[in-house]
Short mmCIF file of C-alpha atoms in Angstrom, two decimals:
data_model
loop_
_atom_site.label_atom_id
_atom_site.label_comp_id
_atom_site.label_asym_id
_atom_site.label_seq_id
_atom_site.Cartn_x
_atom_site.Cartn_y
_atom_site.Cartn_z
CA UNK A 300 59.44 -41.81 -51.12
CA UNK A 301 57.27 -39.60 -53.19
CA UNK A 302 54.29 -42.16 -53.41
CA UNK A 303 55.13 -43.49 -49.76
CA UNK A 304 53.96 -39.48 -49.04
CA UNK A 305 51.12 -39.79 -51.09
CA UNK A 306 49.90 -42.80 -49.72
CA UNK A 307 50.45 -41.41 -46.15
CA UNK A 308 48.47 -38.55 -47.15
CA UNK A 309 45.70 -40.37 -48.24
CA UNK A 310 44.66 -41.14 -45.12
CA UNK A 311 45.32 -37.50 -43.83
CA UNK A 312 42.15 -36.59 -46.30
CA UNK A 313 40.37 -39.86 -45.43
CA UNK A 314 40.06 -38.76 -41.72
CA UNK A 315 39.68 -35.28 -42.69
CA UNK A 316 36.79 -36.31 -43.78
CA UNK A 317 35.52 -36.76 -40.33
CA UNK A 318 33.66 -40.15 -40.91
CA UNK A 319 35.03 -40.97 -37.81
CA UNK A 320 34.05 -38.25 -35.96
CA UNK A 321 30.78 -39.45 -36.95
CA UNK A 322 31.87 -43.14 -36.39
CA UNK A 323 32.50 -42.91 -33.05
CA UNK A 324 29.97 -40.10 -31.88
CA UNK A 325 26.87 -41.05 -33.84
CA UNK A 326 24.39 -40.38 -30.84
CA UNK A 327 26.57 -36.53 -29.98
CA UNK A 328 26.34 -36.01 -34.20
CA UNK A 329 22.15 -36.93 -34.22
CA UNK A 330 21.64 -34.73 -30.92
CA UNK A 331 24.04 -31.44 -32.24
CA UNK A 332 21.05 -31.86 -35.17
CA UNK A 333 18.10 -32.25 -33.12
CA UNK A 334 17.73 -36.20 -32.88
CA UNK A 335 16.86 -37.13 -29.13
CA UNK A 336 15.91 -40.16 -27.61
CA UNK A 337 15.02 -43.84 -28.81
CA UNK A 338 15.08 -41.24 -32.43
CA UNK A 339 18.66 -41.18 -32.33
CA UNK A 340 19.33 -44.81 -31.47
CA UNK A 341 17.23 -45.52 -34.07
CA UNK A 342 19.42 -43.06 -36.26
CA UNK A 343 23.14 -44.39 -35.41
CA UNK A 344 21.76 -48.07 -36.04
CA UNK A 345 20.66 -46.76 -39.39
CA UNK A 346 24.21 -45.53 -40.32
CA UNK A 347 25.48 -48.44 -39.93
CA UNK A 348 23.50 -49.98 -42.35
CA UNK A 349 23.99 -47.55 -44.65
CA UNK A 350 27.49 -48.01 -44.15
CA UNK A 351 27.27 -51.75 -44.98
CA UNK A 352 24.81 -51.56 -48.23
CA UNK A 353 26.48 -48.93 -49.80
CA UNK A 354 30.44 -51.05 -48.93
CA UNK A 355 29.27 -54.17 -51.04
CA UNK A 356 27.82 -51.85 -53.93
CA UNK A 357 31.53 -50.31 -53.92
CA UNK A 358 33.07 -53.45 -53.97
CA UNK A 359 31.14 -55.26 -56.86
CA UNK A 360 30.40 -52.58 -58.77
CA UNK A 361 32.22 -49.30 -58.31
CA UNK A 362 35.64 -49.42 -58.02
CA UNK A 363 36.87 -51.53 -61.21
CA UNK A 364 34.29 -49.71 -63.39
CA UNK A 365 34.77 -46.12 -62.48
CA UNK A 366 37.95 -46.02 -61.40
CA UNK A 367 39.96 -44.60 -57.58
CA UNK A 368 40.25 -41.32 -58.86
CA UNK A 369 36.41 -40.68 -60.09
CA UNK A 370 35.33 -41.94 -56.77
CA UNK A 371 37.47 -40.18 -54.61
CA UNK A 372 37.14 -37.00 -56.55
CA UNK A 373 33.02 -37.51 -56.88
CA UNK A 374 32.88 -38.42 -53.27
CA UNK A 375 34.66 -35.64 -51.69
CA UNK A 376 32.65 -32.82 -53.73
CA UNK A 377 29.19 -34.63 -52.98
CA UNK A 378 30.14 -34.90 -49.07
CA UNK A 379 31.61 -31.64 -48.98
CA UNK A 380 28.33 -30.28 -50.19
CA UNK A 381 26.08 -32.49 -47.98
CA UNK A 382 28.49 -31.27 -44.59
CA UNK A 383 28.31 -27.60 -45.53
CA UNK A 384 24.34 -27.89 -45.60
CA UNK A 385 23.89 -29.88 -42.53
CA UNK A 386 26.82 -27.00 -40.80
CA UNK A 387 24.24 -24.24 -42.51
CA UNK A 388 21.30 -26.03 -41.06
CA UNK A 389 22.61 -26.22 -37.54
CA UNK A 390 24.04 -22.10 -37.79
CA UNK A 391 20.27 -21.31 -38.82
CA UNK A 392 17.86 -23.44 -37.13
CA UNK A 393 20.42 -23.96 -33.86
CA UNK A 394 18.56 -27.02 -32.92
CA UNK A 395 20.67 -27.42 -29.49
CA UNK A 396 19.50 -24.27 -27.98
CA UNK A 397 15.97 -24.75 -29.54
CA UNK A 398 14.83 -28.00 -29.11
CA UNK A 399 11.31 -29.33 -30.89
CA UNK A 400 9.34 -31.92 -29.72
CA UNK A 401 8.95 -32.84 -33.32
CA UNK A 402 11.39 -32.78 -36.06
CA UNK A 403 10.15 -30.10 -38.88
CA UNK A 404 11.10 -30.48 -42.78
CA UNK A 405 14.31 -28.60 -42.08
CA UNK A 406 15.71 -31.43 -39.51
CA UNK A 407 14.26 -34.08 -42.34
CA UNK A 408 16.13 -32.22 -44.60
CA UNK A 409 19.27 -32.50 -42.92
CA UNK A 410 18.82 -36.19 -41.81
CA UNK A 411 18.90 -36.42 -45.58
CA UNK A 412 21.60 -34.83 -46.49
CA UNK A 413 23.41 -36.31 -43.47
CA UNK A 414 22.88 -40.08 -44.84
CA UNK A 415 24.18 -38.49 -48.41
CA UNK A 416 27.21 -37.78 -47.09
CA UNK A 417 27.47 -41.17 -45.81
CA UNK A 418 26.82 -42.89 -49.05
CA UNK A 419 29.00 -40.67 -50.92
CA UNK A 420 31.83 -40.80 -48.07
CA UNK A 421 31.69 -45.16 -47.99
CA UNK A 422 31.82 -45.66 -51.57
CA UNK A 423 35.17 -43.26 -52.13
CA UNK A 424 37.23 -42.47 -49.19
CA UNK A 425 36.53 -45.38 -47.37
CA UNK A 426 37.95 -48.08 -48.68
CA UNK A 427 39.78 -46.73 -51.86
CA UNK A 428 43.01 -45.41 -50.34
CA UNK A 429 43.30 -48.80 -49.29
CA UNK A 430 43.35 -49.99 -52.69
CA UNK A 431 45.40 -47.31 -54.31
CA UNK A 432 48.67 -48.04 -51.06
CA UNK A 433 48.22 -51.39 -52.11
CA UNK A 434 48.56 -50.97 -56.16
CA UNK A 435 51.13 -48.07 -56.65
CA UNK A 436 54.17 -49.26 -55.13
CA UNK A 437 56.85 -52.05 -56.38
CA UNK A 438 56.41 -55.18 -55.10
CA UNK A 439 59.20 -55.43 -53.01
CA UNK A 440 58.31 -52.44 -50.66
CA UNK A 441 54.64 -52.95 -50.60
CA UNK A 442 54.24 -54.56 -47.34
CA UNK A 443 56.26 -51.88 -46.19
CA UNK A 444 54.18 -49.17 -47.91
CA UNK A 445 51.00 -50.88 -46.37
CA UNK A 446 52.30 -50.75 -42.73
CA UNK A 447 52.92 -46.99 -43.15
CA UNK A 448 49.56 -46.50 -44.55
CA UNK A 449 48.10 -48.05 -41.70
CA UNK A 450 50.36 -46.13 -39.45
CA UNK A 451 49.20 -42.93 -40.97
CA UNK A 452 45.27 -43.79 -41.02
CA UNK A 453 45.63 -44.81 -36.97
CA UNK A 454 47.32 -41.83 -36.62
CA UNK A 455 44.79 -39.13 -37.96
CA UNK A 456 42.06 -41.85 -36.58
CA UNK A 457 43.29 -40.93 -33.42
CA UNK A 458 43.55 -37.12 -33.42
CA UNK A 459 40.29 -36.76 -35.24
CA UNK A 460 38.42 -39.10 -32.68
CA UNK A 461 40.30 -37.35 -29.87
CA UNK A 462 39.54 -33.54 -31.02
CA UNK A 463 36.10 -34.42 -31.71
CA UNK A 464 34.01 -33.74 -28.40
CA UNK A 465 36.02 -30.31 -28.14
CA UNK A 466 35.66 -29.15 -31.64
CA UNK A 467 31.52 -30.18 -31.33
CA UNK A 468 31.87 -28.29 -27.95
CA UNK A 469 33.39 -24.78 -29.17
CA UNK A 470 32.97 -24.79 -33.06
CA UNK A 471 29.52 -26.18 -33.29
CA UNK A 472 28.17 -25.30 -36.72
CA UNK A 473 31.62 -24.76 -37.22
CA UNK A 474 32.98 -28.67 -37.06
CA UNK A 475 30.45 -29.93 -40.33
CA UNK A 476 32.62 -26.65 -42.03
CA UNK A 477 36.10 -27.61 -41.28
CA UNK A 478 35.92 -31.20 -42.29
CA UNK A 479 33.82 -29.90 -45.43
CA UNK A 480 36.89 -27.83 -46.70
CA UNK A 481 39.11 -30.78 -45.74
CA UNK A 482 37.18 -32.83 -48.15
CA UNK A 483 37.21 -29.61 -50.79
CA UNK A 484 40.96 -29.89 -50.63
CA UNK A 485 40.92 -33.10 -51.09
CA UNK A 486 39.34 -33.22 -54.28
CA UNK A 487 42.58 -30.75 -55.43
CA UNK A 488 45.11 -33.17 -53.87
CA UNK A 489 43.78 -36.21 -55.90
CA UNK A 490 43.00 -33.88 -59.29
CA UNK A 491 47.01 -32.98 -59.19
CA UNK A 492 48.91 -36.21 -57.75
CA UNK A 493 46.58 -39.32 -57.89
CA UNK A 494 47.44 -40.85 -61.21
CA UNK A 495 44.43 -43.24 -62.11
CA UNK A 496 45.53 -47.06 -61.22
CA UNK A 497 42.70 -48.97 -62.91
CA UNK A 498 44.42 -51.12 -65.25
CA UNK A 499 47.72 -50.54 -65.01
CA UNK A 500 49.94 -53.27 -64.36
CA UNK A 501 52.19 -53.51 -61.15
CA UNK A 502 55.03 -53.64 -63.49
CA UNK A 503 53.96 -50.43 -64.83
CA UNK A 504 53.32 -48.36 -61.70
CA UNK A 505 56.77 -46.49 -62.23
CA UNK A 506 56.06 -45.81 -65.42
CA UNK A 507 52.63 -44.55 -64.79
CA UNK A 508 53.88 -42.46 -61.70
CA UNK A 509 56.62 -40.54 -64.03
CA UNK A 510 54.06 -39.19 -66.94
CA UNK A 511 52.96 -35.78 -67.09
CA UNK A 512 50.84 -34.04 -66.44
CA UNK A 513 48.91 -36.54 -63.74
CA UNK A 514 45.17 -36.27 -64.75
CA UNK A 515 46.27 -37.65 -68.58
CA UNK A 516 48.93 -40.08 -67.25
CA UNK A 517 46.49 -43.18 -66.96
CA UNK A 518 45.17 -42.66 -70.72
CA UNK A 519 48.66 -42.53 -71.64
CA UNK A 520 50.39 -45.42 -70.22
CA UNK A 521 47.01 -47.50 -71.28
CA UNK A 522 47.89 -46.52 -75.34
CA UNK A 523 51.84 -47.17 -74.38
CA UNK A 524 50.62 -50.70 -73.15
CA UNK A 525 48.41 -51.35 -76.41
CA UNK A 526 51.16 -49.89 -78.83
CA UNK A 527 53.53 -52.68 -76.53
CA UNK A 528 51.06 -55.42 -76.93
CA UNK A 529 50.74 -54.74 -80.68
CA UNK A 530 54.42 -54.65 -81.21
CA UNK A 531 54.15 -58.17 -79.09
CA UNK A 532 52.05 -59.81 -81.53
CA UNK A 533 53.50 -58.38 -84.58
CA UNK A 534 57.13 -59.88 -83.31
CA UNK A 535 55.09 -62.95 -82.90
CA UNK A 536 53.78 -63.15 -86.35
CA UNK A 537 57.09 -62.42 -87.86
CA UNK A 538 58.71 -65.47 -85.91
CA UNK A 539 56.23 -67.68 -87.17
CA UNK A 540 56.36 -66.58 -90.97
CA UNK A 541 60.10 -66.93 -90.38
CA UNK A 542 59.48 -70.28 -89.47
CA UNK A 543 57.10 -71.59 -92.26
CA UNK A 544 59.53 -70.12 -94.45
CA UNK A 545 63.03 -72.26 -93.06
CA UNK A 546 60.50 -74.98 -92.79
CA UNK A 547 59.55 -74.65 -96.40
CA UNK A 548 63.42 -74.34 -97.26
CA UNK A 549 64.27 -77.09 -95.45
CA UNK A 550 61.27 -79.21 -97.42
CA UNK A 551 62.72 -77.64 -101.23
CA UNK A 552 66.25 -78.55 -100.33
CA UNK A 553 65.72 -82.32 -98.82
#
């Protein structure tokens, strides 16, 4: 029950996020920055792109050599820090109420910053919760653990995506900050109760789950499953010397 609640969770940060806040209003997002026009088209077909190079780099590359919890902990620093610029940038320069007919260095800047929260968001929080509700839990409850987790990320899909227009509406400047301290949190909730999962057998997931304190349980379960594996081989050897030796017996006394 205790990882069923942390996998549920995960998708509670995921959407906190709000990468699909962005998902779905793209054109709203590019215009509350100062993006009009064929500009913003141009824009939301460019995040999706983005979306898509930076998924296959995560893929191949990322997630078996770094690891769920470096990613999701890297990601949700570097997009918290991207969101509370482009929220700073919109308080300051209030690009809504004073529209250019050309965007200046400071809307450049936060184009920038906005497509670095994407690539920090896709490789991380997008697809690794995934991965981790589909490693931690005992075989014979994961499909069960899987259709929670994609209870729960439908769920705070749907409250995010329905919220959206009204928080953009009211908050303003004040949306990019609330989902930035959502992802701020975040990084706490996986520091203290995301064990690390990379190379861990299934077998091993309740072992790995029950070693203190969390951030050193991965490195210890990994020597635990050396020291086994030695232990293995030694057992191994030993068998065989013991049966040379009744073999060579066997030989003296025939």
């Amino acid at each position: 029950m205790w990882r069923l609640f942390l996998g549920f969770m995960l998708f509670f940060w995921q959407n906190g996020s709000g990468i699909n806040a962005i998902n779905y209003y793209s054109p709203k997002i590019f215009e509350s920055i100062g993006i009009r026009g064929r500009e913003n088209q141009l824009l939301s077909g460019v995040f999706g792109v983005v979306k898509t190079v930076v998924t296959i780099v995560w893929l191949l590359f990322l997630i078996d050599n770094l690891g769920r919890r470096k990613l999701l902990i890297a990601g949700a620093i570097a997009g918290s820090v991207c969101l509370w610029v482009i929220g700073a940038y919109i308080k300051i320069v209030d690009p809504e109420n004073n529209p250019k007919s050309e965007l200046d260095s400071a809307g450049t800047m936060a184009i920038v910053f906005f497509y670095l929260y994407t690539a920090s968001y896709i490789p991380s929080w997008n697809g690794t919760p995934w991965v981790l509700n589909s490693e931690m839990f005992d075989p014979n409850m994961r499909s069960l653990a899987q259709a929670v987790a994609s209870a729960s990320n439908w769920l705070w899909n749907f409250l995010i995506s329905r919220f959206t227009p009204q928080m953009l509406s009211t908050m303003q400047y004040g949306t990019y900050f609330f989902f930035a301290s959502l992802m701020i949190l975040s990084a706490f909730y996986v520091f203290f109760l995301i064990p690390e999962t990379k190379g861990v057998p299934l077998e091993r997931m309740d072992r790995l789950f029950e070693a203190k304190p969390v951030w050193r349980a991965h490195g210890r379960i990994l020597q635990q499953l050396q020291e086994d594996e030695a232990e293995f081989r030694r057992e191994i050897e030993d068998s065989k010397l013991c049966d040379d030796k009744s073999k060579e017996e066997f030989v003296e006394k025939a």
